[in-house]
Amino acid sequence: MNPRPIRTRLRLAATLALLPVLALTACGSGDTSGTTPAGAQASSAPTDDPVAAIGKVDSVAALLPADVRESGSLRVGSSIGFPPGAYYPNGQDKPPAGQDIDLADAVAKVLGVKLERQDASFETILPALGSGKYDFGTGNFGVTTERLKTIDFVTYINDGQGFAVKTGDTALGKKVTDLTQLCGLTIGTGAGTTFEATLTAQKGVCAKAGKKPYDVKVYSENAATLTALRQGRIDVIMSTINGLRYQAAQPASQTTFLGEFHRLDVGFAFKKGSPLTKAFQAAVDELIKDGTYARILKKWGTSASAIDTSRINPPEHT
């Protein structure tokens, strides 16, 4: 995915400096009830490093195409947003951190390759895979029927769609279970996400129910979505369950999580027909088997979104 224009990156950096832990990640599913997010009371990243001790596993690395084994590197387009998925805890001039960062690095170590990570905006990564710009992409990409037409996925977590409101707003109750609850409201969400697709596809539900339609405002930066909520320009945010739960655990965010709406498997994304998927699946399964996977999820407070085994292109949850 293409790097953000300099002006946009500077604006985002300034926003992150003001709101280091208040915003969300982008696009997935899973219920983390009873899980306390790591670093919930701090903007800095957890200091433990479960990835450090990982070594190459020859039997898994052998599944890589010969040209990749020879080059020893893979290009990854990374959407760096907010905890716990991927964010810059110490500014954009320092390395990113987060669950997606750790899992990608862990897979690379099992495969014995180096990652050439390129920061890219969420909505540009999937289209760029087809052009060969990246070998794979990360960004909490949810597996959907529509995406499976052009993208291959190797799953690594179960996350999903949820909602959050400004703390003290009781209009939606404690949980959103039906989109008709949103009729007449303004919803903020991320560009190119499953949330935008869901809201667009289901916009007619309000008319069918004889209610005023909801309005959708799309933002390219999650920090902007949160700011819009705080300023009253939107009524509710739709984003990832893990991201919204993490955000709500930050007292300064002044948001309340309204629970899981729809589950989605989340995975590494590849162009259709990529020869890398079997190696990545085997690497994720190796991390699950040796316990590294569980330690990474515990570090980021997402243990309840764990999967038992990685899958290639599973059907979308219904």
Protein backbone atom coordinates (compact mmCIF):
# COMPACT_ATOMS: atom_id res chain seq x y z
CA MET A 1 0.00 0.00 0.00
CA ASN A 2 1.20 3.45 -0.72
CA PRO A 3 2.68 5.47 2.17
CA ARG A 4 0.46 8.29 3.32
CA PRO A 5 1.20 11.75 1.93
CA ILE A 6 3.63 13.65 4.15
CA ARG A 7 1.02 16.16 5.23
CA THR A 8 -1.38 13.42 6.31
CA ARG A 9 1.38 11.59 8.18
CA LEU A 10 2.35 14.75 10.05
CA ARG A 11 -1.25 15.42 10.98
CA LEU A 12 -1.66 11.84 12.19
CA ALA A 13 1.54 12.09 14.20
CA ALA A 14 0.24 15.21 15.91
CA THR A 15 -3.06 13.53 16.63
CA LEU A 16 -1.36 10.49 18.08
CA ALA A 17 0.75 12.69 20.30
CA LEU A 18 -2.45 14.05 21.80
CA LEU A 19 -4.39 10.79 21.81
CA PRO A 20 -1.81 8.01 22.21
CA VAL A 21 -4.14 5.31 23.43
CA LEU A 22 -7.62 6.55 22.71
CA ALA A 23 -8.37 5.27 19.24
CA LEU A 24 -9.07 1.95 17.57
CA THR A 25 -7.79 -0.76 15.25
CA ALA A 26 -9.33 -1.73 11.94
CA CYS A 27 -11.59 -4.60 10.92
CA GLY A 28 -12.20 -8.10 12.49
CA SER A 29 -14.17 -10.01 15.33
CA GLY A 30 -14.28 -12.02 18.61
CA ASP A 31 -15.49 -11.56 22.19
CA THR A 32 -12.88 -10.73 24.79
CA SER A 33 -15.17 -10.79 27.80
CA GLY A 34 -13.28 -11.00 31.05
CA THR A 35 -10.00 -10.00 29.42
CA THR A 36 -8.21 -6.94 30.76
CA PRO A 37 -6.27 -5.34 27.92
CA ALA A 38 -2.55 -5.12 28.51
CA GLY A 39 -1.42 -1.58 29.18
CA ALA A 40 -4.96 -0.46 29.82
CA GLN A 41 -3.76 2.31 32.09
CA ALA A 42 -0.72 3.34 30.06
CA SER A 43 0.14 4.55 26.57
CA SER A 44 3.42 2.64 26.37
CA ALA A 45 3.65 -0.84 24.89
CA PRO A 46 4.02 -3.92 27.11
CA THR A 47 7.70 -4.69 27.61
CA ASP A 48 7.71 -8.50 27.47
CA ASP A 49 8.96 -10.00 24.19
CA PRO A 50 7.63 -13.50 23.45
CA VAL A 51 8.99 -13.26 19.90
CA ALA A 52 12.68 -12.90 20.88
CA ALA A 53 13.40 -16.59 21.46
CA ILE A 54 11.73 -17.93 18.30
CA GLY A 55 13.99 -19.78 15.87
CA LYS A 56 13.60 -21.00 12.32
CA VAL A 57 11.70 -24.27 11.89
CA ASP A 58 13.19 -25.97 8.86
CA SER A 59 10.21 -28.19 8.09
CA VAL A 60 7.93 -25.14 7.94
CA ALA A 61 10.40 -22.94 6.07
CA ALA A 62 10.67 -25.67 3.43
CA LEU A 63 7.08 -24.87 2.42
CA LEU A 64 8.14 -21.46 1.11
CA PRO A 65 8.72 -21.05 -2.63
CA ALA A 66 12.35 -21.46 -3.64
CA ASP A 67 12.73 -17.82 -4.69
CA VAL A 68 11.59 -16.63 -1.25
CA ARG A 69 13.95 -19.02 0.51
CA GLU A 70 16.74 -17.69 -1.68
CA SER A 71 15.95 -13.98 -1.16
CA GLY A 72 15.28 -14.46 2.55
CA SER A 73 12.78 -11.60 2.73
CA LEU A 74 9.11 -10.75 2.31
CA ARG A 75 7.43 -7.39 1.72
CA VAL A 76 4.52 -6.67 4.05
CA GLY A 77 2.07 -3.81 3.77
CA SER A 78 1.10 -2.90 7.34
CA SER A 79 -1.78 -0.75 8.45
CA ILE A 80 -0.44 0.89 11.61
CA GLY A 81 -3.40 2.19 13.55
CA PHE A 82 -3.96 1.77 17.26
CA PRO A 83 -3.61 -0.73 20.10
CA PRO A 84 -3.88 -3.59 20.51
CA GLY A 85 -3.45 -4.37 16.80
CA ALA A 86 -0.66 -2.11 15.55
CA TYR A 87 0.40 1.37 16.60
CA TYR A 88 3.36 3.64 17.29
CA PRO A 89 3.76 3.80 21.08
CA ASN A 90 6.86 6.01 20.84
CA GLY A 91 6.19 8.03 17.70
CA GLN A 92 6.45 7.24 13.99
CA ASP A 93 10.23 7.50 14.02
CA LYS A 94 10.36 4.42 16.28
CA PRO A 95 9.29 0.82 15.51
CA PRO A 96 5.57 -0.04 15.68
CA ALA A 97 4.14 -2.40 18.29
CA GLY A 98 1.01 -4.48 18.71
CA GLN A 99 -0.52 -7.89 18.31
CA ASP A 100 -0.33 -7.85 14.48
CA ILE A 101 3.30 -6.73 14.59
CA ASP A 102 4.29 -9.50 17.01
CA LEU A 103 2.44 -12.21 15.10
CA ALA A 104 3.90 -11.20 11.74
CA ASP A 105 7.40 -11.04 13.23
CA ALA A 106 6.91 -14.42 14.91
CA VAL A 107 5.79 -16.06 11.66
CA ALA A 108 8.77 -14.55 9.84
CA LYS A 109 11.17 -15.99 12.41
CA VAL A 110 9.64 -19.46 12.10
CA LEU A 111 10.04 -19.17 8.31
CA GLY A 112 13.58 -17.83 8.60
CA VAL A 113 12.90 -14.66 6.60
CA LYS A 114 13.21 -10.93 7.21
CA LEU A 115 10.24 -8.61 6.83
CA GLU A 116 10.41 -5.44 4.77
CA ARG A 117 7.56 -3.59 6.46
CA GLN A 118 5.90 -0.65 4.71
CA ASP A 119 3.39 1.50 6.55
CA ALA A 120 0.28 1.88 4.40
CA SER A 121 -3.29 3.12 4.80
CA PHE A 122 -5.75 0.34 5.52
CA GLU A 123 -7.92 0.75 2.43
CA THR A 124 -4.97 0.57 -0.02
CA ILE A 125 -3.38 -2.70 1.11
CA LEU A 126 -5.74 -5.30 -0.38
CA PRO A 127 -5.80 -3.71 -3.87
CA ALA A 128 -1.99 -3.45 -3.80
CA LEU A 129 -1.58 -7.19 -3.18
CA GLY A 130 -2.86 -7.99 -6.64
CA SER A 131 -0.29 -5.71 -8.25
CA GLY A 132 2.55 -7.46 -6.44
CA LYS A 133 3.55 -4.43 -4.40
CA TYR A 134 3.46 -6.52 -1.22
CA ASP A 135 3.83 -10.25 -0.61
CA PHE A 136 1.21 -10.06 2.13
CA GLY A 137 -0.69 -7.55 4.20
CA THR A 138 -1.62 -7.03 7.84
CA GLY A 139 -4.26 -4.75 9.30
CA ASN A 140 -6.74 -6.89 11.22
CA PHE A 141 -8.32 -7.87 7.89
CA GLY A 142 -11.59 -9.70 8.42
CA VAL A 143 -12.41 -12.66 6.18
CA THR A 144 -15.57 -11.91 4.18
CA THR A 145 -17.28 -13.58 1.24
CA GLU A 146 -16.64 -10.54 -0.92
CA ARG A 147 -12.93 -10.33 -0.08
CA LEU A 148 -12.45 -14.05 -0.71
CA LYS A 149 -13.21 -13.41 -4.38
CA THR A 150 -9.88 -11.64 -4.83
CA ILE A 151 -7.85 -12.28 -1.65
CA ASP A 152 -6.44 -15.37 0.08
CA PHE A 153 -6.37 -15.39 3.88
CA VAL A 154 -4.42 -17.30 6.49
CA THR A 155 -6.23 -16.85 9.79
CA TYR A 156 -4.54 -15.98 13.08
CA ILE A 157 -7.29 -14.64 15.36
CA ASN A 158 -11.05 -14.33 15.69
CA ASP A 159 -12.14 -10.71 16.15
CA GLY A 160 -15.16 -8.86 14.83
CA GLN A 161 -17.55 -5.96 14.61
CA GLY A 162 -18.75 -3.95 17.57
CA PHE A 163 -20.01 -0.53 18.62
CA ALA A 164 -19.03 2.16 21.11
CA VAL A 165 -20.61 5.40 22.29
CA LYS A 166 -19.51 8.33 24.36
CA THR A 167 -19.61 7.43 28.06
CA GLY A 168 -22.91 8.51 29.55
CA ASP A 169 -24.88 8.05 26.31
CA THR A 170 -27.58 5.50 27.10
CA ALA A 171 -29.71 5.84 23.95
CA LEU A 172 -28.57 2.46 22.55
CA GLY A 173 -28.67 0.62 25.86
CA LYS A 174 -25.89 -1.79 26.73
CA LYS A 175 -25.59 -3.64 23.42
CA VAL A 176 -26.37 -3.29 19.72
CA THR A 177 -27.89 -6.52 18.40
CA ASP A 178 -29.79 -5.18 15.39
CA LEU A 179 -28.92 -2.36 12.98
CA THR A 180 -32.42 -0.95 13.33
CA GLN A 181 -31.28 0.31 16.73
CA LEU A 182 -29.08 2.75 14.79
CA CYS A 183 -31.91 4.27 12.74
CA GLY A 184 -31.82 8.06 12.83
CA LEU A 185 -28.27 8.12 14.20
CA THR A 186 -24.91 9.04 12.63
CA ILE A 187 -22.33 6.26 12.64
CA GLY A 188 -18.59 6.80 12.23
CA THR A 189 -16.37 4.07 10.82
CA GLY A 190 -13.19 3.41 8.84
CA ALA A 191 -12.75 3.65 5.09
CA GLY A 192 -12.53 0.35 3.22
CA THR A 193 -13.50 -1.74 6.27
CA THR A 194 -16.02 -4.52 6.75
CA PHE A 195 -17.90 -2.04 8.95
CA GLU A 196 -18.41 0.36 6.07
CA ALA A 197 -19.46 -2.53 3.81
CA THR A 198 -21.95 -3.86 6.38
CA LEU A 199 -23.52 -0.47 7.03
CA THR A 200 -23.80 0.29 3.31
CA ALA A 201 -25.28 -3.09 2.42
CA GLN A 202 -27.86 -2.95 5.22
CA LYS A 203 -28.87 0.69 4.92
CA GLY A 204 -32.39 -0.25 3.79
CA VAL A 205 -33.27 -1.92 7.10
CA CYS A 206 -34.51 1.34 8.59
CA ALA A 207 -36.92 2.07 5.73
CA LYS A 208 -38.29 -1.47 6.01
CA ALA A 209 -38.85 -0.86 9.70
CA GLY A 210 -40.58 2.46 8.97
CA LYS A 211 -37.79 4.44 10.63
CA LYS A 212 -35.48 7.27 9.64
CA PRO A 213 -32.33 5.93 7.97
CA TYR A 214 -28.99 6.06 9.71
CA ASP A 215 -26.18 8.16 8.28
CA VAL A 216 -22.62 6.85 7.82
CA LYS A 217 -19.53 9.01 8.02
CA VAL A 218 -16.28 7.39 6.89
CA TYR A 219 -12.88 8.40 8.22
CA SER A 220 -9.43 7.44 6.94
CA GLU A 221 -7.89 7.87 10.40
CA ASN A 222 -9.35 6.23 13.49
CA ALA A 223 -8.27 9.11 15.71
CA ALA A 224 -10.53 11.36 13.63
CA THR A 225 -13.45 9.00 14.26
CA LEU A 226 -12.93 9.24 18.01
CA THR A 227 -12.63 13.02 17.85
CA ALA A 228 -15.91 13.18 15.92
CA LEU A 229 -17.61 11.14 18.66
CA ARG A 230 -16.23 13.32 21.42
CA GLN A 231 -17.39 16.47 19.60
CA GLY A 232 -20.87 15.10 18.94
CA ARG A 233 -20.56 14.97 15.15
CA ILE A 234 -21.33 11.24 15.23
CA ASP A 235 -23.42 9.26 17.70
CA VAL A 236 -21.70 5.88 17.63
CA ILE A 237 -18.52 4.22 16.36
CA MET A 238 -18.45 0.86 14.58
CA SER A 239 -15.06 -0.86 14.65
CA THR A 240 -13.27 -3.96 15.93
CA ILE A 241 -14.30 -5.60 19.16
CA ASN A 242 -10.76 -5.82 20.48
CA GLY A 243 -9.95 -2.24 19.49
CA LEU A 244 -13.13 -0.80 21.00
CA ARG A 245 -12.71 -2.80 24.18
CA TYR A 246 -9.10 -1.65 24.54
CA GLN A 247 -10.13 1.94 23.92
CA ALA A 248 -12.94 1.82 26.48
CA ALA A 249 -10.44 0.63 29.09
CA GLN A 250 -8.61 3.96 28.78
CA PRO A 251 -10.41 6.37 31.18
CA ALA A 252 -9.40 9.39 29.11
CA SER A 253 -11.15 8.02 26.01
CA GLN A 254 -14.58 8.55 27.61
CA THR A 255 -16.11 5.78 25.51
CA THR A 256 -18.29 2.80 26.41
CA PHE A 257 -18.13 -0.49 24.53
CA LEU A 258 -21.52 -1.86 23.44
CA GLY A 259 -20.49 -5.44 22.78
CA GLU A 260 -20.02 -7.82 19.89
CA PHE A 261 -22.22 -7.51 16.82
CA HIS A 262 -20.74 -9.95 14.27
CA ARG A 263 -17.75 -12.28 14.43
CA LEU A 264 -15.14 -12.49 11.69
CA ASP A 265 -11.99 -14.53 11.32
CA VAL A 266 -8.98 -12.29 10.83
CA GLY A 267 -5.94 -13.21 8.80
CA PHE A 268 -2.82 -12.36 6.89
CA ALA A 269 -3.92 -11.26 3.42
CA PHE A 270 -2.40 -12.42 0.11
CA LYS A 271 -3.16 -12.07 -3.57
CA LYS A 272 -5.39 -14.82 -4.90
CA GLY A 273 -3.43 -17.97 -5.59
CA SER A 274 -0.40 -16.92 -3.55
CA PRO A 275 2.16 -19.73 -3.04
CA LEU A 276 2.83 -18.41 0.49
CA THR A 277 -0.37 -19.45 2.23
CA LYS A 278 0.57 -23.02 3.20
CA ALA A 279 3.85 -21.87 4.75
CA PHE A 280 2.10 -19.13 6.74
CA GLN A 281 -0.60 -21.52 7.92
CA ALA A 282 2.03 -23.99 9.10
CA ALA A 283 3.96 -21.19 10.83
CA VAL A 284 0.89 -19.99 12.74
CA ASP A 285 0.11 -23.57 13.77
CA GLU A 286 3.71 -23.98 14.95
CA LEU A 287 3.35 -20.86 17.13
CA ILE A 288 0.09 -22.20 18.55
CA LYS A 289 1.71 -25.56 19.30
CA ASP A 290 4.81 -24.18 21.04
CA GLY A 291 2.88 -21.68 23.17
CA THR A 292 4.27 -18.49 21.61
CA TYR A 293 0.88 -17.62 20.14
CA ALA A 294 -0.81 -17.72 23.55
CA ARG A 295 1.92 -15.54 25.05
CA ILE A 296 1.54 -12.94 22.32
CA LEU A 297 -2.23 -12.73 22.80
CA LYS A 298 -1.84 -12.56 26.58
CA LYS A 299 0.62 -9.69 26.15
CA TRP A 300 -1.96 -7.69 24.20
CA GLY A 301 -5.04 -8.68 26.21
CA THR A 302 -6.72 -10.58 23.37
CA SER A 303 -6.54 -14.16 24.67
CA ALA A 304 -10.29 -14.72 24.34
CA SER A 305 -9.97 -14.16 20.58
CA ALA A 306 -7.54 -17.07 20.17
CA ILE A 307 -8.04 -19.72 17.50
CA ASP A 308 -7.19 -23.41 17.88
CA THR A 309 -5.74 -23.81 14.40
CA SER A 310 -5.03 -21.60 11.41
CA ARG A 311 -7.16 -21.98 8.29
CA ILE A 312 -6.77 -20.92 4.68
CA ASN A 313 -9.82 -19.11 3.28
CA PRO A 314 -12.50 -20.20 5.77
CA PRO A 315 -16.05 -19.11 4.92
CA GLU A 316 -17.32 -15.91 6.45
CA HIS A 317 -19.15 -16.31 9.75
CA THR A 318 -22.90 -16.03 9.26
